[in-house]
Amino acid sequence: SFRAAAKPPITGVNSHIVPSEAVASHMEFDPSVRAIGGWRGPTAPDRSSPEYLLADCVIHAAMEMSREILKEDDVLDGDWMPKGAALSKMLLVKSNEERAERICKLATACQVQLGAQPSLVRVQPPTKVFGDIHGQFRDLLLLFSNYGFPSHRGGDIQTTTYVFNGDWVDRGAHQLEVVCLLFALKVMYPAQIFLVRGNHEFRTMSENMEEDGFLCHMKQQLGPQHWLEPYNAVHNTFDWLPVAALVGGVVLVLHGGIGDGSWGLTDLEQVQRPMQDDSDDIVCNVLWSDPSDSDSAMRKGVHDNDRGGGIVEFGPDITRAFCEREGISVVIRSHQYVRHGYKVMHSGRLITLFSARNYFEEEDNDGALVLLAPDLNGHLRLHPKRLMKFNVTSTATPSAHTPSELGTGLLGMLRRFLSCMC
């Protein structure tokens, strides 16, 4: 039972159902001021259900870890809480059999929520968008601790939606921890948390990455006797992930890119799930294509991509035509690491976003998220939030940079190009 474990002592503020002693005596509630339905959404599990209690355990443990790491010397994700220590803390069990059982329950509960939503999910701002995480759980927690945790206990989930733009697994040391937390968040907050599929959330990628892949990671974390069932359960849930999110009706979030730009939002809505492979042309475009890294005239149009396999690179003219035809102001994509964690491209109509810092460890890149928030003039503003790269010569606590610290040149560009009418 998760009932006792799901309610450990909470550090700081808490959130409860209004008790009777907090209501005036003899009060008769006016029906006209009563909210209809729960704020977590119509498909959210009951607070007494096993699914809710398990998700609550995982989220609470992650929130406590996010607070603890701010007090610690900074380290790379691979040097932090090794050998499944973080996973055991989140799931409150140590045996591989029990951990496998709880992962399966989380995956099944998350699949129910994903199946109730379309292939193109529509998200209301304010919204935080996250890029590739690749199993770097500590970096994800640092972004949460610096810029707000998705919880109703001292976090901002009741005022902010979240989009996680794929590539949560492969390469990193804490792939299962990332998956478990994201699944738990989707179970508890189905109307506020949105998970978008990346090109790594497929069985072929998990198996072809060899020792860096999710398959090998599952075997290492859960042992030869207990990895298979949760591995299949997680991938069965991945098969139900949406392929894109539309924020505020004007910002399209997808993992790779727009490819040749010949498709549109209606095509995204018609993508059939469950989807076990990415052989569909539109899906391949969305998950794998890359933008040209230059706005010069010679990079216009559609070109072959160094990735091979028929994957394309698209120029700024393709992005502009796609956005104008579909009524999109900005495309946010991930899929490629960038030095500052984000990069503004294609006349400000496209942003590449990457949340894992020090990718491959030797790459000294920052991680980042993007906050989409309406201003007083009704414009949807894009605010990049950075997590600075780990400096191997320093033991200081990790630092974060907000847009006010990024320089007026970039801010001016963002103001000119990234203001989107709600």
Short mmCIF file of C-alpha atoms in Angstrom, two decimals:
data_model
loop_
_atom_site.label_atom_id
_atom_site.label_comp_id
_atom_site.label_asym_id
_atom_site.label_seq_id
_atom_site.Cartn_x
_atom_site.Cartn_y
_atom_site.Cartn_z
CA SER A 1 0.00 0.00 0.00
CA PHE A 2 1.20 3.51 -0.81
CA ARG A 3 -1.23 5.23 1.56
CA ALA A 4 1.13 5.64 4.50
CA ALA A 5 4.17 6.28 2.34
CA ALA A 6 2.45 8.85 0.14
CA LYS A 7 2.12 11.40 2.92
CA PRO A 8 5.59 11.93 4.44
CA PRO A 9 6.31 15.14 6.33
CA ILE A 10 6.27 18.04 3.88
CA THR A 11 8.98 20.67 4.15
CA GLY A 12 7.56 24.16 3.71
CA VAL A 13 4.10 24.96 2.38
CA ASN A 14 1.40 22.39 1.75
CA SER A 15 -1.93 22.21 -0.04
CA HIS A 16 -5.02 20.51 1.39
CA ILE A 17 -8.72 20.20 0.78
CA VAL A 18 -10.49 22.92 2.82
CA PRO A 19 -11.29 21.42 6.27
CA SER A 20 -14.58 22.04 8.03
CA GLU A 21 -12.97 24.26 10.69
CA ALA A 22 -11.88 26.67 7.92
CA VAL A 23 -15.52 27.27 6.89
CA ALA A 24 -17.86 29.71 8.65
CA SER A 25 -20.51 28.06 10.79
CA HIS A 26 -24.03 27.74 9.32
CA MET A 27 -22.74 28.67 5.87
CA GLU A 28 -24.79 27.47 2.90
CA PHE A 29 -22.67 27.29 -0.23
CA ASP A 30 -24.04 29.25 -3.21
CA PRO A 31 -24.11 26.83 -6.19
CA SER A 32 -23.30 29.65 -8.62
CA VAL A 33 -19.76 30.03 -7.21
CA ARG A 34 -18.93 26.31 -7.13
CA ALA A 35 -16.28 25.19 -9.64
CA ILE A 36 -17.30 22.35 -11.95
CA GLY A 37 -14.93 19.38 -11.96
CA GLY A 38 -11.50 19.04 -10.43
CA TRP A 39 -8.67 21.38 -11.35
CA ARG A 40 -6.42 18.46 -12.33
CA GLY A 41 -8.72 17.54 -15.19
CA PRO A 42 -11.67 15.16 -15.76
CA THR A 43 -9.49 12.05 -16.17
CA ALA A 44 -7.29 12.65 -13.12
CA PRO A 45 -7.26 9.68 -10.71
CA ASP A 46 -9.00 9.94 -7.37
CA ARG A 47 -6.78 11.05 -4.50
CA SER A 48 -7.36 7.75 -2.70
CA SER A 49 -6.49 5.58 -5.72
CA PRO A 50 -3.27 3.51 -5.85
CA GLU A 51 -2.22 5.37 -9.01
CA TYR A 52 -2.47 8.76 -7.32
CA LEU A 53 -0.69 7.61 -4.18
CA LEU A 54 2.20 6.10 -6.14
CA ALA A 55 2.57 9.22 -8.28
CA ASP A 56 2.45 11.32 -5.12
CA CYS A 57 5.34 9.31 -3.63
CA VAL A 58 7.50 9.79 -6.71
CA ILE A 59 6.81 13.52 -7.07
CA HIS A 60 7.33 14.23 -3.38
CA ALA A 61 10.68 12.41 -3.32
CA ALA A 62 11.83 14.24 -6.46
CA MET A 63 10.84 17.59 -4.97
CA GLU A 64 12.82 16.86 -1.82
CA MET A 65 15.85 15.90 -3.94
CA SER A 66 15.51 19.12 -5.95
CA ARG A 67 15.76 21.09 -2.71
CA GLU A 68 18.69 19.07 -1.40
CA ILE A 69 20.89 19.47 -4.48
CA LEU A 70 20.84 23.26 -4.15
CA LYS A 71 22.72 22.81 -0.87
CA GLU A 72 25.31 20.48 -2.39
CA ASP A 73 28.44 21.14 -4.42
CA ASP A 74 27.65 20.88 -8.09
CA VAL A 75 28.56 17.65 -9.92
CA LEU A 76 27.83 16.09 -13.28
CA ASP A 77 24.70 13.96 -13.40
CA GLY A 78 26.75 10.80 -13.92
CA ASP A 79 28.60 11.35 -10.62
CA TRP A 80 25.43 11.84 -8.55
CA MET A 81 23.43 9.14 -6.69
CA PRO A 82 24.79 6.13 -8.63
CA LYS A 83 23.54 2.52 -8.85
CA GLY A 84 19.83 3.30 -8.64
CA ALA A 85 19.94 5.22 -5.36
CA ALA A 86 17.68 7.99 -6.70
CA LEU A 87 15.26 5.46 -8.19
CA SER A 88 14.95 3.60 -4.88
CA LYS A 89 14.32 6.89 -3.08
CA MET A 90 11.56 7.82 -5.51
CA LEU A 91 9.82 4.44 -5.51
CA LEU A 92 10.37 3.84 -1.76
CA VAL A 93 11.54 0.26 -2.38
CA LYS A 94 14.96 -1.29 -2.88
CA SER A 95 14.35 -4.76 -4.35
CA ASN A 96 14.37 -5.04 -8.14
CA GLU A 97 11.12 -6.98 -8.07
CA GLU A 98 9.26 -4.25 -6.19
CA ARG A 99 10.79 -1.48 -8.29
CA ALA A 100 9.77 -3.28 -11.48
CA GLU A 101 6.22 -3.67 -10.18
CA ARG A 102 5.86 0.02 -9.37
CA ILE A 103 7.34 1.12 -12.70
CA CYS A 104 4.76 -1.05 -14.48
CA LYS A 105 1.94 0.52 -12.46
CA LEU A 106 3.16 4.04 -13.24
CA ALA A 107 3.48 3.24 -16.94
CA THR A 108 0.00 1.73 -17.13
CA ALA A 109 -1.57 4.68 -15.32
CA CYS A 110 0.26 7.15 -17.57
CA GLN A 111 -0.86 5.28 -20.70
CA VAL A 112 -4.49 5.77 -19.66
CA GLN A 113 -3.97 9.53 -19.52
CA LEU A 114 -2.12 9.71 -22.83
CA GLY A 115 -4.77 7.66 -24.58
CA ALA A 116 -7.45 10.12 -23.47
CA GLN A 117 -5.72 13.00 -25.31
CA PRO A 118 -5.13 13.58 -29.04
CA SER A 119 -1.94 13.29 -31.10
CA LEU A 120 -1.71 17.09 -31.20
CA VAL A 121 -2.37 18.41 -27.69
CA ARG A 122 -3.47 21.98 -27.10
CA VAL A 123 -1.88 23.71 -24.12
CA GLN A 124 -2.92 26.88 -22.32
CA PRO A 125 -0.13 29.30 -21.28
CA PRO A 126 1.71 30.22 -19.15
CA THR A 127 3.80 27.21 -20.15
CA LYS A 128 7.31 25.92 -19.49
CA VAL A 129 8.85 23.94 -22.34
CA PHE A 130 11.77 21.55 -21.78
CA GLY A 131 14.09 20.11 -24.42
CA ASP A 132 16.18 16.94 -24.50
CA ILE A 133 16.99 15.50 -21.06
CA HIS A 134 18.62 12.17 -22.03
CA GLY A 135 18.58 10.66 -18.56
CA GLN A 136 20.27 13.63 -16.86
CA PHE A 137 17.86 13.65 -13.95
CA ARG A 138 19.93 15.97 -11.76
CA ASP A 139 19.85 18.67 -14.45
CA LEU A 140 16.06 18.35 -14.65
CA LEU A 141 15.79 18.74 -10.88
CA LEU A 142 18.10 21.77 -10.99
CA LEU A 143 15.87 23.43 -13.58
CA PHE A 144 12.88 22.71 -11.34
CA SER A 145 14.57 24.01 -8.21
CA ASN A 146 15.71 27.21 -9.94
CA TYR A 147 12.58 27.99 -11.94
CA GLY A 148 9.69 26.29 -10.17
CA PHE A 149 8.63 22.71 -9.46
CA PRO A 150 5.47 21.20 -11.01
CA SER A 151 3.65 20.47 -7.76
CA HIS A 152 0.63 21.82 -5.88
CA ARG A 153 2.73 21.68 -2.69
CA GLY A 154 4.97 24.71 -2.95
CA GLY A 155 5.19 24.57 -6.76
CA ASP A 156 3.47 26.31 -9.65
CA ILE A 157 1.42 23.55 -11.31
CA GLN A 158 -1.88 25.30 -10.52
CA THR A 159 -0.83 28.34 -12.55
CA THR A 160 1.57 26.93 -15.15
CA THR A 161 1.43 24.10 -17.69
CA TYR A 162 4.47 22.03 -18.67
CA VAL A 163 5.58 20.52 -21.99
CA PHE A 164 8.43 17.97 -22.08
CA ASN A 165 9.60 17.73 -25.67
CA GLY A 166 10.94 14.17 -25.89
CA ASP A 167 14.31 12.40 -25.70
CA TRP A 168 14.17 11.56 -22.02
CA VAL A 169 16.12 8.30 -22.37
CA ASP A 170 19.42 6.99 -23.82
CA ARG A 171 22.96 8.02 -22.85
CA GLY A 172 22.37 9.46 -19.34
CA ALA A 173 22.90 7.77 -15.97
CA HIS A 174 19.34 8.31 -14.66
CA GLN A 175 17.04 7.40 -17.52
CA LEU A 176 14.51 5.48 -15.43
CA GLU A 177 14.36 8.26 -12.86
CA VAL A 178 13.44 10.78 -15.57
CA VAL A 179 10.79 8.47 -17.01
CA CYS A 180 9.26 7.67 -13.62
CA LEU A 181 8.99 11.33 -12.64
CA LEU A 182 7.46 12.40 -15.96
CA PHE A 183 4.99 9.51 -15.87
CA ALA A 184 4.06 10.36 -12.28
CA LEU A 185 3.52 14.01 -13.18
CA LYS A 186 1.27 13.04 -16.09
CA VAL A 187 -0.75 10.71 -13.85
CA MET A 188 -1.27 13.29 -11.13
CA TYR A 189 -1.72 16.37 -13.33
CA PRO A 190 -3.08 15.17 -16.71
CA ALA A 191 -4.49 18.60 -17.63
CA GLN A 192 -1.28 20.48 -16.77
CA ILE A 193 1.54 18.12 -17.86
CA PHE A 194 2.10 17.30 -21.54
CA LEU A 195 4.61 14.73 -22.77
CA VAL A 196 5.65 14.95 -26.44
CA ARG A 197 7.42 12.09 -28.17
CA GLY A 198 11.03 12.33 -29.29
CA ASN A 199 12.95 10.14 -31.72
CA HIS A 200 14.53 8.23 -28.80
CA GLU A 201 11.21 7.02 -27.35
CA PHE A 202 11.18 4.00 -29.69
CA ARG A 203 12.28 0.40 -29.20
CA THR A 204 14.70 0.54 -32.13
CA MET A 205 16.61 3.43 -30.56
CA SER A 206 16.61 1.82 -27.11
CA GLU A 207 18.11 -1.35 -28.56
CA ASN A 208 20.47 0.11 -31.18
CA MET A 209 22.21 2.44 -28.71
CA GLU A 210 23.86 -0.62 -27.09
CA GLU A 211 25.44 0.22 -23.71
CA ASP A 212 24.18 3.83 -23.88
CA GLY A 213 20.62 2.78 -24.66
CA PHE A 214 17.51 2.48 -22.54
CA LEU A 215 17.41 -1.30 -22.93
CA CYS A 216 20.85 -1.75 -21.40
CA HIS A 217 20.01 0.80 -18.72
CA MET A 218 16.89 -1.16 -17.70
CA LYS A 219 18.90 -4.36 -17.41
CA GLN A 220 21.50 -2.63 -15.24
CA GLN A 221 18.91 -0.99 -12.99
CA LEU A 222 16.53 -3.91 -12.54
CA GLY A 223 18.65 -7.00 -13.12
CA PRO A 224 18.30 -9.92 -15.53
CA GLN A 225 15.14 -11.30 -13.87
CA HIS A 226 13.00 -8.17 -13.67
CA TRP A 227 13.78 -5.75 -16.53
CA LEU A 228 11.63 -7.13 -19.34
CA GLU A 229 8.11 -6.45 -18.06
CA PRO A 230 8.73 -2.80 -17.07
CA TYR A 231 10.72 -2.24 -20.28
CA ASN A 232 7.72 -3.35 -22.34
CA ALA A 233 5.33 -1.39 -20.13
CA VAL A 234 7.31 1.83 -20.58
CA HIS A 235 7.52 1.42 -24.35
CA ASN A 236 3.83 0.55 -24.58
CA THR A 237 3.22 3.91 -22.92
CA PHE A 238 5.66 5.67 -25.25
CA ASP A 239 3.58 4.33 -28.15
CA TRP A 240 0.68 6.54 -26.99
CA LEU A 241 2.65 9.78 -26.72
CA PRO A 242 1.40 12.74 -28.80
CA VAL A 243 3.71 13.99 -31.54
CA ALA A 244 3.31 17.73 -30.93
CA ALA A 245 1.82 20.41 -28.67
CA LEU A 246 0.24 23.72 -29.68
CA VAL A 247 0.70 26.36 -26.96
CA GLY A 248 -1.71 29.28 -26.91
CA GLY A 249 -2.75 28.45 -30.46
CA VAL A 250 0.40 30.06 -31.90
CA VAL A 251 3.52 28.22 -30.68
CA LEU A 252 4.09 24.73 -32.09
CA VAL A 253 6.27 22.42 -29.98
CA LEU A 254 7.62 19.30 -31.68
CA HIS A 255 10.79 17.33 -31.27
CA GLY A 256 12.69 17.48 -34.57
CA GLY A 257 11.33 19.92 -37.10
CA ILE A 258 8.95 20.60 -39.98
CA GLY A 259 10.91 18.71 -42.64
CA ASP A 260 9.79 19.72 -46.13
CA GLY A 261 6.89 21.68 -44.60
CA SER A 262 4.33 20.06 -46.89
CA TRP A 263 2.08 18.92 -44.05
CA GLY A 264 0.04 20.85 -41.48
CA LEU A 265 -1.62 20.77 -38.08
CA THR A 266 -4.53 18.72 -39.41
CA ASP A 267 -2.08 15.99 -40.39
CA LEU A 268 -0.69 15.94 -36.85
CA GLU A 269 -4.19 15.50 -35.47
CA GLN A 270 -4.67 12.44 -37.67
CA VAL A 271 -1.54 10.55 -36.57
CA GLN A 272 -2.72 7.15 -35.38
CA ARG A 273 -1.66 5.66 -32.06
CA PRO A 274 -0.40 3.41 -30.61
CA MET A 275 2.62 3.96 -32.87
CA GLN A 276 5.49 1.50 -32.61
CA ASP A 277 7.74 2.92 -35.34
CA ASP A 278 8.43 6.23 -37.06
CA SER A 279 8.10 5.03 -40.66
CA ASP A 280 5.25 7.45 -41.47
CA ASP A 281 6.63 10.33 -43.57
CA ILE A 282 5.05 13.07 -41.45
CA VAL A 283 6.14 11.45 -38.19
CA CYS A 284 9.68 11.06 -39.54
CA ASN A 285 9.70 14.76 -40.48
CA VAL A 286 8.47 15.77 -37.03
CA LEU A 287 10.88 13.58 -35.07
CA TRP A 288 14.08 13.67 -37.12
CA SER A 289 14.45 16.73 -39.38
CA ASP A 290 16.76 19.64 -38.56
CA PRO A 291 16.77 23.35 -39.46
CA SER A 292 19.61 24.91 -41.42
CA ASP A 293 22.05 26.55 -39.04
CA SER A 294 22.17 29.70 -41.15
CA ASP A 295 19.60 32.12 -42.52
CA SER A 296 21.73 32.79 -45.61
CA ALA A 297 20.19 32.51 -49.05
CA MET A 298 22.22 29.41 -49.88
CA ARG A 299 20.58 27.50 -47.00
CA LYS A 300 17.04 28.13 -48.21
CA GLY A 301 14.86 25.24 -49.34
CA VAL A 302 15.10 21.56 -48.42
CA HIS A 303 18.43 19.74 -48.37
CA ASP A 304 19.77 16.29 -47.55
CA ASN A 305 20.64 15.85 -43.89
CA ASP A 306 23.92 14.40 -42.62
CA ARG A 307 21.84 11.97 -40.56
CA GLY A 308 21.01 10.09 -43.78
CA GLY A 309 18.01 7.82 -44.18
CA GLY A 310 16.04 10.34 -46.20
CA ILE A 311 15.98 12.83 -43.31
CA VAL A 312 16.03 16.44 -44.49
CA GLU A 313 17.31 19.83 -43.43
CA PHE A 314 14.92 22.74 -43.93
CA GLY A 315 15.77 26.39 -44.50
CA PRO A 316 14.30 29.63 -43.10
CA ASP A 317 11.99 30.05 -46.11
CA ILE A 318 10.39 26.66 -45.36
CA THR A 319 9.83 27.68 -41.74
CA ARG A 320 8.33 31.02 -42.75
CA ALA A 321 5.95 29.49 -45.30
CA PHE A 322 4.84 26.78 -42.85
CA CYS A 323 4.18 29.28 -40.05
CA GLU A 324 2.25 31.68 -42.28
CA ARG A 325 0.10 28.92 -43.76
CA GLU A 326 -0.69 27.28 -40.40
CA GLY A 327 -1.11 30.47 -38.35
CA ILE A 328 1.95 29.68 -36.22
CA SER A 329 4.18 32.41 -34.81
CA VAL A 330 7.07 30.28 -33.48
CA VAL A 331 8.20 26.66 -33.70
CA ILE A 332 10.05 25.29 -30.66
CA ARG A 333 12.02 22.12 -31.37
CA SER A 334 14.79 20.17 -29.62
CA HIS A 335 16.79 17.25 -31.05
CA GLN A 336 20.19 19.01 -31.22
CA TYR A 337 22.36 20.28 -28.40
CA VAL A 338 23.18 23.99 -28.57
CA ARG A 339 25.84 25.88 -26.66
CA HIS A 340 23.56 28.09 -24.54
CA GLY A 341 20.75 25.56 -24.11
CA TYR A 342 18.63 27.41 -26.68
CA LYS A 343 19.22 29.06 -30.03
CA VAL A 344 17.03 31.55 -31.92
CA MET A 345 16.94 30.80 -35.66
CA HIS A 346 15.11 31.45 -38.95
CA SER A 347 14.32 35.15 -38.41
CA GLY A 348 13.05 34.41 -34.90
CA ARG A 349 10.41 31.93 -36.05
CA LEU A 350 12.24 28.88 -34.71
CA ILE A 351 13.99 28.04 -31.44
CA THR A 352 16.12 24.98 -30.72
CA LEU A 353 15.87 24.01 -27.04
CA PHE A 354 18.11 21.57 -25.14
CA SER A 355 17.82 20.96 -21.39
CA ALA A 356 20.72 18.58 -20.65
CA ARG A 357 23.90 20.48 -19.87
CA ASN A 358 27.42 19.14 -20.48
CA TYR A 359 26.05 16.72 -23.05
CA PHE A 360 28.35 13.69 -23.40
CA GLU A 361 30.12 15.33 -20.41
CA GLU A 362 32.90 16.74 -22.62
CA GLU A 363 30.47 19.13 -24.34
CA ASP A 364 30.40 22.32 -22.25
CA ASN A 365 26.87 23.42 -23.14
CA ASP A 366 24.28 25.01 -20.85
CA GLY A 367 20.82 23.51 -20.37
CA ALA A 368 17.65 25.57 -20.71
CA LEU A 369 13.89 25.77 -20.66
CA VAL A 370 11.60 28.35 -22.28
CA LEU A 371 8.77 30.03 -20.39
CA LEU A 372 5.84 31.17 -22.55
CA ALA A 373 3.84 33.79 -20.67
CA PRO A 374 1.34 36.45 -21.79
CA ASP A 375 2.18 40.08 -21.04
CA LEU A 376 -0.16 42.96 -20.21
CA ASN A 377 -0.60 43.72 -23.92
CA GLY A 378 -1.90 40.27 -24.76
CA HIS A 379 1.33 39.09 -26.35
CA LEU A 380 2.78 35.66 -25.60
CA ARG A 381 6.39 36.32 -24.62
CA LEU A 382 9.17 33.72 -24.79
CA HIS A 383 11.57 33.85 -21.84
CA PRO A 384 14.61 31.52 -21.98
CA LYS A 385 15.86 30.25 -18.61
CA ARG A 386 19.36 28.80 -18.49
CA LEU A 387 21.14 26.31 -16.28
CA MET A 388 24.84 27.06 -16.59
CA LYS A 389 27.24 24.33 -17.66
CA PHE A 390 29.18 22.42 -15.03
CA ASN A 391 32.71 23.73 -14.65
CA VAL A 392 35.05 20.84 -13.87
CA THR A 393 37.43 23.20 -12.07
CA SER A 394 34.75 24.60 -9.75
CA THR A 395 32.78 23.19 -6.80
CA ALA A 396 30.34 26.08 -6.60
CA THR A 397 26.60 25.55 -6.55
CA PRO A 398 25.02 25.59 -10.03
CA SER A 399 23.99 28.99 -11.31
CA ALA A 400 20.95 29.97 -13.31
CA HIS A 401 20.50 32.82 -15.76
CA THR A 402 17.25 34.61 -16.44
CA PRO A 403 16.54 36.67 -19.58
CA SER A 404 17.52 39.91 -17.83
CA GLU A 405 21.08 38.59 -17.65
CA LEU A 406 21.37 37.50 -21.27
CA GLY A 407 22.19 40.82 -22.89
CA THR A 408 20.17 43.53 -24.59
CA GLY A 409 21.01 42.39 -28.12
CA LEU A 410 19.28 39.05 -27.74
CA LEU A 411 16.49 40.57 -25.72
CA GLY A 412 15.85 43.04 -28.50
CA MET A 413 15.69 40.22 -31.02
CA LEU A 414 13.30 38.29 -28.82
CA ARG A 415 11.06 41.31 -28.36
CA ARG A 416 10.93 41.99 -32.10
CA PHE A 417 10.39 38.47 -33.30
CA LEU A 418 8.93 36.40 -30.46
CA SER A 419 5.86 38.40 -29.49
CA CYS A 420 2.84 36.28 -30.42
CA MET A 421 -0.77 37.42 -30.22
CA CYS A 422 -2.81 35.19 -27.89
#
